[in-house]
Amino acid sequence: MAKQAPDFANRPDNTAFTQQRLPAWQPMLSAGIVIPGFVLIGLAFIGIGVALLVTSQSIQVFEMDYTGVGNNHPCFHCSDPKPKPCVCKLNFTIDFFLKGPVFFYYGLSNYFQNYRKYSVSKDDDQLSGNLKNFESPSDTCSPYQRDNNKPIVPCGSIANSMFNDTFKLYQNVNATMKPVNFDGKGIAWWTDYNIKYRNPDTTPLRNAFNNTVKPIFWPVPAYELDPKDPANNGFINQNFLVWMRTAALPDFRKLYARINDPPYAEGLPAGSYMLEIQYNYPVLAFGGTKKVVFSNVSWMGGKNDFLGIAYLVIGTLCVLMSIVMLIVYAKFKFPEED
Amino acid sequence: TSTNGIKTSKYNPFTFLPLNLFEQFQRIANAYFLFLLVLQVIPQISSLSWFTTVVPLVLVLTVTAAKDATDDLVSKPVPPLQTFNLNNLFPVLRLRSEKWMDVQVGDIIKLENNQFVTADLLLLSSSEPLNLVYIETAELDGETNLKVRQALTVTGDLGEDVEKLADFNGERFRMEEDVTHFLFLFFGFAGPETKLMQNCGKSTFKRTSIDRLMNVLVLCIFGFLAFMCVILAIGNCLWELKAGSQFTVFLPRQDGNSAGFSAFLTFWSYVIILNTVVPISLYVSVEIIRLGNSFYIDWDRKMYHPRNDTPAEARTTTLNEELGQIKYVFSDKTGTLTQNIMTFNKCSINGKSYGDVFDYAGQRLDITEHTDPVDFSFNPLADPRFVFHDHALVEAVKLENPEVHAFFRLLALCHTVMAEEKKEGELSYQAQSPDEGALVTAARNFGFVFRSRTPDSVSIVEMGEQRRYELLAILDFNNVRKRMSVIVRSPEGKLRLYCKGADTIVYERLHQSCGKLMDVTTEHMNEFAGEGLRTLALAYRDLDQEYFSQWKQRHHEVSTSLDDRDGRLDELYEEIETDLQLLGATAIEDKLQDGVPQTIEQLAKADIKVWVLTGDKQETAENIGYSCNLLREEMNEVFVLSGNSPEDVRRELRSEHVGTEQEGCGRPSSPPGKRGKVLPDEAVNGEYGLVVNGHSLGYPLERSMELDFLRTACMCKAVICCRVTPLQKAQVVELVEEYKQAVTLAIGDGANDVSMIKAAHIGVGISGQEGMQAVLSSDYSFAQFRFLQRLLLVHGRWSYLRMCKFLRYFFYKNFTFTFVHFWYAFFCGFSAQTVYDEWFITLYNLVYTALPVLGMSLFDQDVNDKWSFQHPELYLPGQLNLYFSKKAFFKCALHSCYSSLVLFFIPYAAMHDTVRADGKDVADYQSFALLTQTCLLFTVTIQLGLEMSYWTAVNTLFVVGSLVMYFAVTFTMYSNGMFLALPSAFPFVGTARNSLNQPNIWLTILLTSILCVLPVVTCRFLFIQLCPTINDKVRQAKTKDPPLPRRARIRRTSSRRSGYAFSHAQGYGDLVTSGRFLRRPAPSRSSGLAHAGRSTTSFSPMGRSAGYSPTGRPQNAKVQDVEVTSLQMYRSVRDPAL
């Protein structure tokens, strides 16, 4: 009936997009999806939770506090910061076979490595071996930027506060102290000692540190951190790297060494041991504690029961909720047709 | 010297940047981010790098500036001014061609036929007889009919005498396009002072209720932010006192910093970190979403009107979601609800009804487009656009049935239509009202062609035979008489009076002999009225010469007498219009626009109240009210408010209150005038309608009665206000806006609707006609009233839904993001340490989560358009503000709180003291940050998936793409190359590689995301089962296709008798018969120009069926709303105060 169509110049395009007819999946929270979904998720979570918990339970951990609180603690005499250096010996007995590979950690608590001003107090350029920043460290390092007008290398609070207790472990075998070798390498991230932290190209390394001073709290300059291994010095000293990877939370543990020399590579046999600690690092002043931890690991890392338990709890809740939903659905079944 | 150029754009290329930036920084959010930026450069405070703020800020400013620039470029299509040449007559007596922009006030201008006029002008003289000009004001007020303007005798007599004209020293007047050959004009107002510019002057900036709510919420959020920062600052102070002061050995501390000062700095540091609760990208995203949804309106084919090639247009892109919350619709009638096309549909002649089509079995058939129309080819002068379906009538004409002939002869003679015959056989009529035109056109097609008239004769072609009737008198129409008559002498010399008028009036004057015919005709008229047709009764009377001469003599005396001339004339007319013989009745359909009754029914189902505000008479308006389903027979009562004094109106209002049986219907004891008072909706038993008359409406709009009025009006299902002025239209809208916390929409097509369109929250203009004024001031425009249901029920609903989903989700994702910082503060000594990588903070809102949520807000639809129409109830949640309110916002915040707790403490507990599978560190700050941000991103993405009910491929792409993007960007930023290039900018090198290859990290991510989402799913599922909303029900049902909507034709069985077909003003009888000017006193109208926004039509062209507009634009012409004739109007313009 239409008269000769004028021209429909203004007629909108007839596409699915402009007409809002794009094909679409329109999911709904229907009983058929939600209830089986909950059951499945619940069962899967219970399975994961059991696996995690079993794994976590299988990890052996042996830890000791050595802050030195209390008169009868062997390290008590060292807890007073004045006499330095101070060595304390910690005798202990492991009454199970600590399966290897065993990792040796030190742990600090109430230590705020995540305090913002602390955690930014470093110079990434300097630590990646940029000599310009040796001369003039970045402002972020303040107040550990310069000492007597000489640039501090490595500058900043983190480096300055590097943990400097040292440990030696002996197994008491028939009253003789048999040393257990600590391997202080392979404890930091590959990216840290290959990419992020690099020494300047200068050889010998110490020349790069001319006209700089060591961090105030450090007994030795950076290029002498590991007297035994020249390659483990400067910014790529692995203990330094571990320290520089600041912890997320105020209670943390950091890897000190691995025990992977025979015969202890298989594990630490049950028996009595003696840990010789060079006690340098003051923590009592701020209410912190120090501890050492022997632990092995699994595919899921260190011992942590929480994840397993959480999975179990949530999985169970899911299953329970699905039952509740089923009851509700059966009772108040929402009328399909209107 | 001042120029006439009208400037509507805001910027020029040089001022754009500073002006736009200045404007943008006036927005509180942008200013706030500037302030943050300042904070960030203070080293003691800065807890985040500067780029975390700069990047989003620059992006936001750029996007907004781009939008502003395009808006400015395309804004306001004002009629072009500079392009027309015209002859400009300067006082120096030379005719000169000038451009409009160079014309000065005081110039005298000669315009020729079909020239555009862009200034206010005063008509001095014209080439036409009587110094008339026909002008079209479509550009000004949307009315396509030609209007008559007449020059003053004084100036008109000057004619073409240029010198005399140049001496003229007068007043001013406004002119538009003319169809006259030439005319002289005096240039009145120019440039910014023109009526056009003055009228469209200040349009208030409209904001949506969501906007207002958002402003409140943003303030609340600021408060909340300050509150959080204060808590953290206090925490910092305590921590400093307790732990920090001892921890100094290792902390980089300047001396002399007290805990209090540290807390102060911490406060500002946290202001920076927690700034993401006030999301800067929110406003930009909201604008983008609105823009997108506006485009959908522009693109919608179902709102495209092919007949005049007009698509719908969203002229404002900032109001979309408000379309989903409309509670009151204020509609104009003419041109909006009706097409203003009158069609001669049926008639009853001498007791026989014509117009219906019957099949062979005698069953009445519905007339459709396929019904065979009557062939008028026997009549070379027939109007091809006229359509009639009943062949019986043509047969009757051809059989020379005398009554039928008399019937059409009457229609051809008794009117005040002007005929124009430019070419032989090409007639066009200029009718004062469309009804009249329809009748004359009907007569024309049935073989009684009105050809031409002179002041004392009418020439018609009767069945091919030219006849000239001597016109002896026109007894003109007016509102009291409700009829018009002519007295003619036929070529044979017979004197006859033809009368047409309202049935009741005509019946009173019939001869007794018509009794039986009267009964049959009444029955027919009732039938016609039941179908919503307008009826007129036709009658004639043979006069004898002697009586007439005597009457004529008295008529002459009265006409020349001075006192009470009108009254005495009426008496005289009364006297001769007696003992009439009934001929029959006509039925004219005031054609509704397509789909109007269905649309109104749909809107009613969606609980949208439709108020019709019209300039028409009560009777016409009521009629239309019934025919478009607004008023219904089954309504308990239809109140009429028509009191003439405040007391009457008050009494009427009160009595209606009693009628509605409101228990405890307490008087509005609270003194009215308390602004901000919200009138609650009241429960009403039964359905009521209210019809308010214009002169009564004035009283309720006063302070003392407005509450009474509003209360009554809002209890009624339908309200019709007739005879309202444009100002009153706006007042009614404002009244509802003020006391009802409801969103209003006004829809109209003419200049008289502009005020209402501007006053309402949303103004809709009917476009596609010549008129621009309503459209220009509207927010949305489309061609047909019926598109309103699609605009509201589909686009509006979707926009609202999308906007609310967007806001809820946006606040959720940002709050969740931010609250994690808050929890972390308790574990980092309140040191304003961030939980996430700075890059993540920078990109979270802009890159990682922007597109998925935009995708949702552009594509989401809970149910498709068909279902939206099927269940108009789906519209209700929008009216009740259910999807986004303070409560919903609070729920969002709580949900975020839960999510952030999970997001912080699950990784916290899972990572505590744990190590990698090779014994190395994984509980370090960087790994923890990566873990938490990955958990967050998964959580918010899954949450988005839950919100989304319409997954298109684009959505999937956006969601998956954003996650992929996250990992791609993260691995890139944590890569060796980036670090080596800029060590201090990318300190997270290696973190992703070293931690994301650990199974316990992924197990933590899985646990966290699932734990965040499970309670939500549970709650939603239980709510759907226990108390499903209408949406849930429809969504459940929509797996099937919606049943096809029944398109049952609405058959009314109305016993109402419609009014007479005249809806127009005092007729032009005088003008037709007189050779001179009218000498009637001007009515006491205040000022012509003040009313010029209203239409002051005189000759209006008619619609399709009888269309003969000289401009060839037959549709949707506008009937006059005001009863001032142009001539009277012209007189009133001469008010010297101007």
Tab-separated table of C-alpha atoms in Angstrom, chain A residues 1 3 6-15 17-32 34-35 38 41 45 48 52 63 103 105 110-125 127-128 130 140-144 157-158 160-162 186-198 217 238 242-243 245-255 258 281-287 291 295-304 306-307 310-311 314 317-318 321 324-326 328-330 332-338, chain B residues 43-47 236 239-240 243 246-254 262 265 269 273 293 296 298-302 304 306-307 309-311 369 790 795 798 802 824 826-834 858-859 861-864 871 904-906 908-928 945-946 948-954 976 979-980 982-984 987-991 993-995 998-1000 1002-1004 1006-1007 1010-1011 1014 1016-1018 1020-1022 1024-1026 1028 1032-1033 1035-1040 1104 1115:
chain	number	residue	atom	x	y	z
A	1	MET	CA	0.000	0.000	0.000
A	3	LYS	CA	3.355	4.818	-1.967
A	6	PRO	CA	10.960	7.825	-0.972
A	7	ASP	CA	14.497	7.010	-0.247
A	8	PHE	CA	15.109	5.652	3.174
A	9	ALA	CA	18.298	7.592	3.604
A	10	ASN	CA	17.925	7.806	7.329
A	11	ARG	CA	16.845	4.271	7.903
A	12	PRO	CA	19.076	2.689	10.528
A	13	ASP	CA	21.067	-0.341	9.543
A	14	ASN	CA	19.501	-3.637	10.218
A	15	THR	CA	22.320	-5.398	11.952
A	17	PHE	CA	24.374	-5.099	16.798
A	18	THR	CA	22.422	-1.932	16.123
A	19	GLN	CA	19.133	-3.661	16.746
A	20	GLN	CA	20.481	-5.244	19.937
A	21	ARG	CA	19.800	-8.720	18.726
A	22	LEU	CA	23.296	-10.118	19.105
A	23	PRO	CA	23.109	-13.808	19.797
A	24	ALA	CA	23.862	-14.372	23.405
A	25	TRP	CA	24.110	-16.977	26.051
A	26	GLN	CA	21.677	-16.098	28.799
A	27	PRO	CA	22.618	-18.070	31.852
A	28	MET	CA	20.288	-18.280	34.780
A	29	LEU	CA	20.768	-19.385	38.337
A	30	SER	CA	18.411	-22.281	37.950
A	31	ALA	CA	18.245	-25.192	40.296
A	32	GLY	CA	19.543	-27.467	37.591
A	34	VAL	CA	23.288	-24.279	40.991
A	35	ILE	CA	22.627	-27.381	43.073
A	38	PHE	CA	27.547	-26.722	44.519
A	41	ILE	CA	32.506	-27.758	43.815
A	45	PHE	CA	37.157	-28.873	47.346
A	48	ILE	CA	41.750	-30.871	47.255
A	52	LEU	CA	46.595	-30.488	50.840
A	63	GLU	CA	61.895	-24.753	65.036
A	103	PHE	CA	66.105	-26.111	54.535
A	105	TYR	CA	65.455	-20.716	57.918
A	110	ASN	CA	57.154	-8.210	64.861
A	111	TYR	CA	59.571	-6.980	62.253
A	112	PHE	CA	58.005	-4.555	59.825
A	113	GLN	CA	59.846	-5.082	56.598
A	114	ASN	CA	56.622	-3.995	54.929
A	115	TYR	CA	56.683	-0.590	56.563
A	116	ARG	CA	56.349	1.673	53.595
A	117	LYS	CA	59.259	3.976	54.269
A	118	TYR	CA	61.415	0.987	55.032
A	119	SER	CA	60.456	-0.988	51.994
A	120	VAL	CA	61.112	1.837	49.566
A	121	SER	CA	64.411	2.721	51.150
A	122	LYS	CA	66.719	1.277	48.529
A	123	ASP	CA	68.078	2.268	45.174
A	124	ASP	CA	67.209	-0.198	42.464
A	125	ASP	CA	69.519	1.500	40.001
A	127	LEU	CA	71.676	-2.343	43.121
A	128	SER	CA	71.630	-3.187	39.470
A	130	ASN	CA	74.803	1.469	37.987
A	140	THR	CA	64.680	7.163	48.456
A	141	CYS	CA	67.594	5.824	50.510
A	142	SER	CA	67.394	8.699	52.935
A	143	PRO	CA	68.435	8.839	55.704
A	144	TYR	CA	70.897	6.073	54.803
A	157	SER	CA	67.291	1.090	55.306
A	158	ILE	CA	66.758	-2.391	53.971
A	160	ASN	CA	71.481	-1.250	56.349
A	161	SER	CA	69.337	-3.483	58.503
A	162	MET	CA	70.544	-6.699	56.891
A	186	GLY	CA	70.748	-21.396	45.708
A	187	ILE	CA	68.628	-19.713	48.321
A	188	ALA	CA	67.637	-16.636	46.337
A	189	TRP	CA	65.514	-16.266	43.228
A	190	TRP	CA	67.300	-16.799	39.997
A	191	THR	CA	65.939	-13.509	38.700
A	192	ASP	CA	67.272	-11.706	41.734
A	193	TYR	CA	70.909	-12.677	41.349
A	194	ASN	CA	70.915	-12.654	37.588
A	195	ILE	CA	68.712	-9.748	36.619
A	196	LYS	CA	67.625	-7.549	39.422
A	197	TYR	CA	70.866	-7.298	41.367
A	198	ARG	CA	74.137	-7.025	39.587
A	217	PHE	CA	75.317	-1.204	60.666
A	238	GLN	CA	72.577	-14.600	48.356
A	242	VAL	CA	67.149	-12.950	50.527
A	243	TRP	CA	67.091	-10.060	52.918
A	245	ARG	CA	63.295	-9.481	49.145
A	246	THR	CA	61.248	-7.846	51.840
A	247	ALA	CA	58.603	-9.825	53.625
A	248	ALA	CA	54.919	-9.132	53.162
A	249	LEU	CA	53.986	-9.565	56.778
A	250	PRO	CA	55.622	-8.679	60.079
A	251	ASP	CA	56.237	-12.313	61.006
A	252	PHE	CA	58.385	-13.959	58.435
A	253	ARG	CA	61.066	-16.529	57.911
A	254	LYS	CA	63.857	-16.338	55.444
A	255	LEU	CA	65.951	-19.057	53.944
A	258	ARG	CA	70.193	-25.564	52.426
A	281	TYR	CA	71.101	-8.786	65.441
A	282	PRO	CA	69.140	-6.916	68.104
A	283	VAL	CA	65.407	-7.576	68.133
A	284	LEU	CA	64.393	-7.278	71.757
A	285	ALA	CA	64.364	-3.516	71.511
A	286	PHE	CA	61.224	-3.602	69.434
A	287	GLY	CA	59.697	-6.683	70.988
A	291	LYS	CA	63.981	-18.266	65.644
A	295	SER	CA	62.043	-27.832	57.463
A	296	ASN	CA	61.603	-29.891	54.396
A	297	VAL	CA	59.186	-29.048	51.610
A	298	SER	CA	56.645	-30.678	49.360
A	299	TRP	CA	55.022	-29.850	46.045
A	300	MET	CA	52.897	-27.314	47.870
A	301	GLY	CA	55.866	-25.633	49.500
A	302	GLY	CA	56.308	-25.289	53.246
A	303	LYS	CA	54.069	-26.517	55.964
A	304	ASN	CA	50.771	-24.703	55.955
A	306	PHE	CA	45.449	-23.535	56.621
A	307	LEU	CA	44.894	-24.077	52.938
A	310	ALA	CA	40.021	-24.047	54.373
A	311	TYR	CA	39.350	-26.226	51.367
A	314	ILE	CA	34.411	-24.681	52.290
A	317	LEU	CA	29.821	-25.946	53.425
A	318	CYS	CA	29.138	-26.225	49.715
A	321	MET	CA	24.361	-25.551	51.184
A	324	VAL	CA	19.636	-26.699	51.976
A	325	MET	CA	18.993	-25.415	48.472
A	326	LEU	CA	17.557	-28.720	47.414
A	328	VAL	CA	14.165	-25.050	49.566
A	329	TYR	CA	13.788	-25.846	45.920
A	330	ALA	CA	11.608	-28.848	46.593
A	332	PHE	CA	9.044	-23.596	47.537
A	333	LYS	CA	9.442	-24.685	43.999
A	334	PHE	CA	9.176	-21.602	41.957
A	335	PRO	CA	6.284	-22.053	39.564
A	336	GLU	CA	7.638	-22.541	36.091
A	337	GLU	CA	4.658	-21.216	34.295
A	338	ASP	CA	2.866	-18.095	35.139
B	43	PRO	CA	57.602	13.307	49.395
B	44	GLN	CA	56.586	12.924	53.036
B	45	ILE	CA	53.085	12.034	52.036
B	46	SER	CA	53.423	10.434	48.677
B	47	SER	CA	52.502	6.834	49.054
B	236	ASN	CA	49.343	4.899	62.972
B	239	TRP	CA	51.443	2.077	66.451
B	240	GLU	CA	54.091	4.741	66.476
B	243	ALA	CA	55.855	-0.334	68.332
B	246	GLN	CA	61.057	0.959	69.469
B	247	PHE	CA	61.521	-0.222	65.969
B	248	THR	CA	63.517	2.873	65.121
B	249	VAL	CA	66.741	0.938	64.880
B	250	PHE	CA	65.872	-0.253	61.466
B	251	LEU	CA	63.475	2.373	60.259
B	252	PRO	CA	64.533	5.401	58.369
B	253	ARG	CA	63.297	8.075	60.674
B	254	GLN	CA	64.079	11.687	60.835
B	262	SER	CA	53.342	10.994	61.665
B	265	LEU	CA	51.090	12.535	57.314
B	269	SER	CA	49.052	9.197	52.544
B	273	ILE	CA	45.998	5.243	48.550
B	293	ASN	CA	22.534	3.560	24.860
B	296	TYR	CA	20.861	2.320	20.282
B	298	ASP	CA	19.163	6.370	17.134
B	299	TRP	CA	19.745	3.042	15.499
B	300	ASP	CA	16.501	1.402	16.389
B	301	ARG	CA	14.641	0.398	13.285
B	302	LYS	CA	11.503	-0.177	15.215
B	304	TYR	CA	12.100	4.537	12.521
B	306	PRO	CA	9.573	5.099	6.954
B	307	ARG	CA	6.761	7.327	5.795
B	309	ASP	CA	12.128	8.798	6.722
B	310	THR	CA	12.577	9.811	10.315
B	311	PRO	CA	14.580	7.773	12.750
B	369	GLU	CA	-5.965	-1.616	3.728
B	790	ARG	CA	9.483	1.185	22.896
B	795	HIS	CA	15.255	1.325	25.769
B	798	TRP	CA	17.436	-1.501	29.507
B	802	ARG	CA	22.376	-1.368	32.614
B	824	TYR	CA	46.628	-4.535	55.121
B	826	PHE	CA	46.838	-3.331	60.305
B	827	PHE	CA	49.762	-5.495	59.297
B	828	CYS	CA	52.170	-2.933	57.999
B	829	GLY	CA	52.242	-0.499	60.867
B	830	PHE	CA	49.651	1.781	59.216
B	831	SER	CA	52.416	2.970	57.013
B	832	ALA	CA	50.296	3.541	53.884
B	833	GLN	CA	51.891	0.584	52.211
B	834	THR	CA	49.930	-0.550	49.167
B	858	LEU	CA	26.232	-1.832	26.672
B	859	PHE	CA	24.869	-5.257	25.873
B	861	GLN	CA	19.402	-7.291	28.680
B	862	ASP	CA	17.583	-9.332	31.258
B	863	VAL	CA	14.784	-10.134	28.875
B	864	ASN	CA	14.489	-9.189	25.258
B	871	HIS	CA	5.147	-7.885	30.545
B	904	PHE	CA	43.192	-10.206	52.172
B	905	PHE	CA	42.981	-12.873	54.820
B	906	ILE	CA	42.896	-15.973	52.663
B	908	TYR	CA	47.494	-13.918	54.285
B	909	ALA	CA	46.804	-17.215	55.950
B	910	ALA	CA	47.761	-19.278	52.949
B	911	MET	CA	51.081	-17.537	52.485
B	912	HIS	CA	51.985	-17.222	56.107
B	913	ASP	CA	55.321	-18.942	56.637
B	914	THR	CA	55.029	-20.863	53.447
B	915	VAL	CA	57.760	-21.223	50.869
B	916	ARG	CA	58.115	-22.326	47.326
B	917	ALA	CA	58.373	-25.962	46.436
B	918	ASP	CA	62.158	-25.433	46.234
B	919	GLY	CA	62.284	-23.899	49.668
B	920	LYS	CA	62.807	-20.344	48.458
B	921	ASP	CA	60.839	-17.338	49.492
B	922	VAL	CA	57.304	-16.818	48.280
B	923	ALA	CA	55.869	-14.917	51.214
B	924	ASP	CA	57.676	-11.783	50.250
B	925	TYR	CA	55.908	-8.533	49.666
B	926	GLN	CA	56.041	-8.643	45.895
B	927	SER	CA	54.716	-12.174	45.605
B	928	PHE	CA	52.014	-11.363	48.071
B	945	GLY	CA	29.975	-12.935	35.063
B	946	LEU	CA	27.332	-13.441	37.713
B	948	MET	CA	25.771	-10.445	33.346
B	949	SER	CA	22.622	-12.008	32.041
B	950	TYR	CA	23.374	-11.632	28.374
B	951	TRP	CA	26.679	-13.019	27.195
B	952	THR	CA	27.371	-11.986	23.693
B	953	ALA	CA	30.540	-12.857	21.889
B	954	VAL	CA	31.738	-9.347	22.590
B	976	ASN	CA	63.833	-8.746	32.433
B	979	PHE	CA	63.554	-3.935	34.312
B	980	LEU	CA	66.815	-3.480	32.487
B	982	LEU	CA	64.032	1.203	33.741
B	983	PRO	CA	65.117	-0.511	36.950
B	984	SER	CA	63.336	1.766	39.367
B	987	PRO	CA	61.056	-3.423	40.523
B	988	PHE	CA	58.754	-6.436	40.405
B	989	VAL	CA	60.993	-8.227	37.973
B	990	GLY	CA	60.656	-11.966	38.128
B	991	THR	CA	57.837	-12.038	40.635
B	993	ARG	CA	57.612	-16.195	37.045
B	994	ASN	CA	58.646	-17.188	40.499
B	995	SER	CA	55.315	-17.247	42.192
B	998	GLN	CA	53.592	-22.586	42.390
B	999	PRO	CA	50.562	-24.807	42.794
B	1000	ASN	CA	49.692	-23.412	46.197
B	1002	TRP	CA	46.879	-21.105	42.202
B	1003	LEU	CA	45.037	-23.068	44.838
B	1004	THR	CA	44.853	-19.894	46.881
B	1006	LEU	CA	40.877	-20.608	43.311
B	1007	LEU	CA	39.863	-20.720	46.937
B	1010	ILE	CA	35.188	-19.205	44.856
B	1011	LEU	CA	34.789	-18.125	48.458
B	1014	LEU	CA	29.637	-18.628	46.671
B	1016	VAL	CA	26.358	-14.413	46.389
B	1017	VAL	CA	25.200	-17.346	44.338
B	1018	THR	CA	23.579	-18.927	47.353
B	1020	ARG	CA	20.531	-15.119	44.784
B	1021	PHE	CA	19.375	-18.663	44.284
B	1022	LEU	CA	17.471	-18.700	47.538
B	1024	ILE	CA	14.804	-16.510	43.355
B	1025	GLN	CA	13.218	-19.554	44.917
B	1026	LEU	CA	11.670	-17.920	47.943
B	1028	PRO	CA	11.000	-14.330	42.958
B	1032	ASP	CA	12.934	-13.819	37.665
B	1033	LYS	CA	9.559	-15.074	36.590
B	1035	ARG	CA	13.367	-14.845	32.743
B	1036	GLN	CA	12.260	-18.261	33.786
B	1037	ALA	CA	9.460	-18.251	31.294
B	1038	LYS	CA	11.375	-16.731	28.467
B	1039	THR	CA	13.104	-19.929	27.541
B	1040	LYS	CA	10.052	-20.271	25.366
B	1104	ARG	CA	-3.960	12.893	3.739
B	1115	GLN	CA	0.370	15.178	7.215
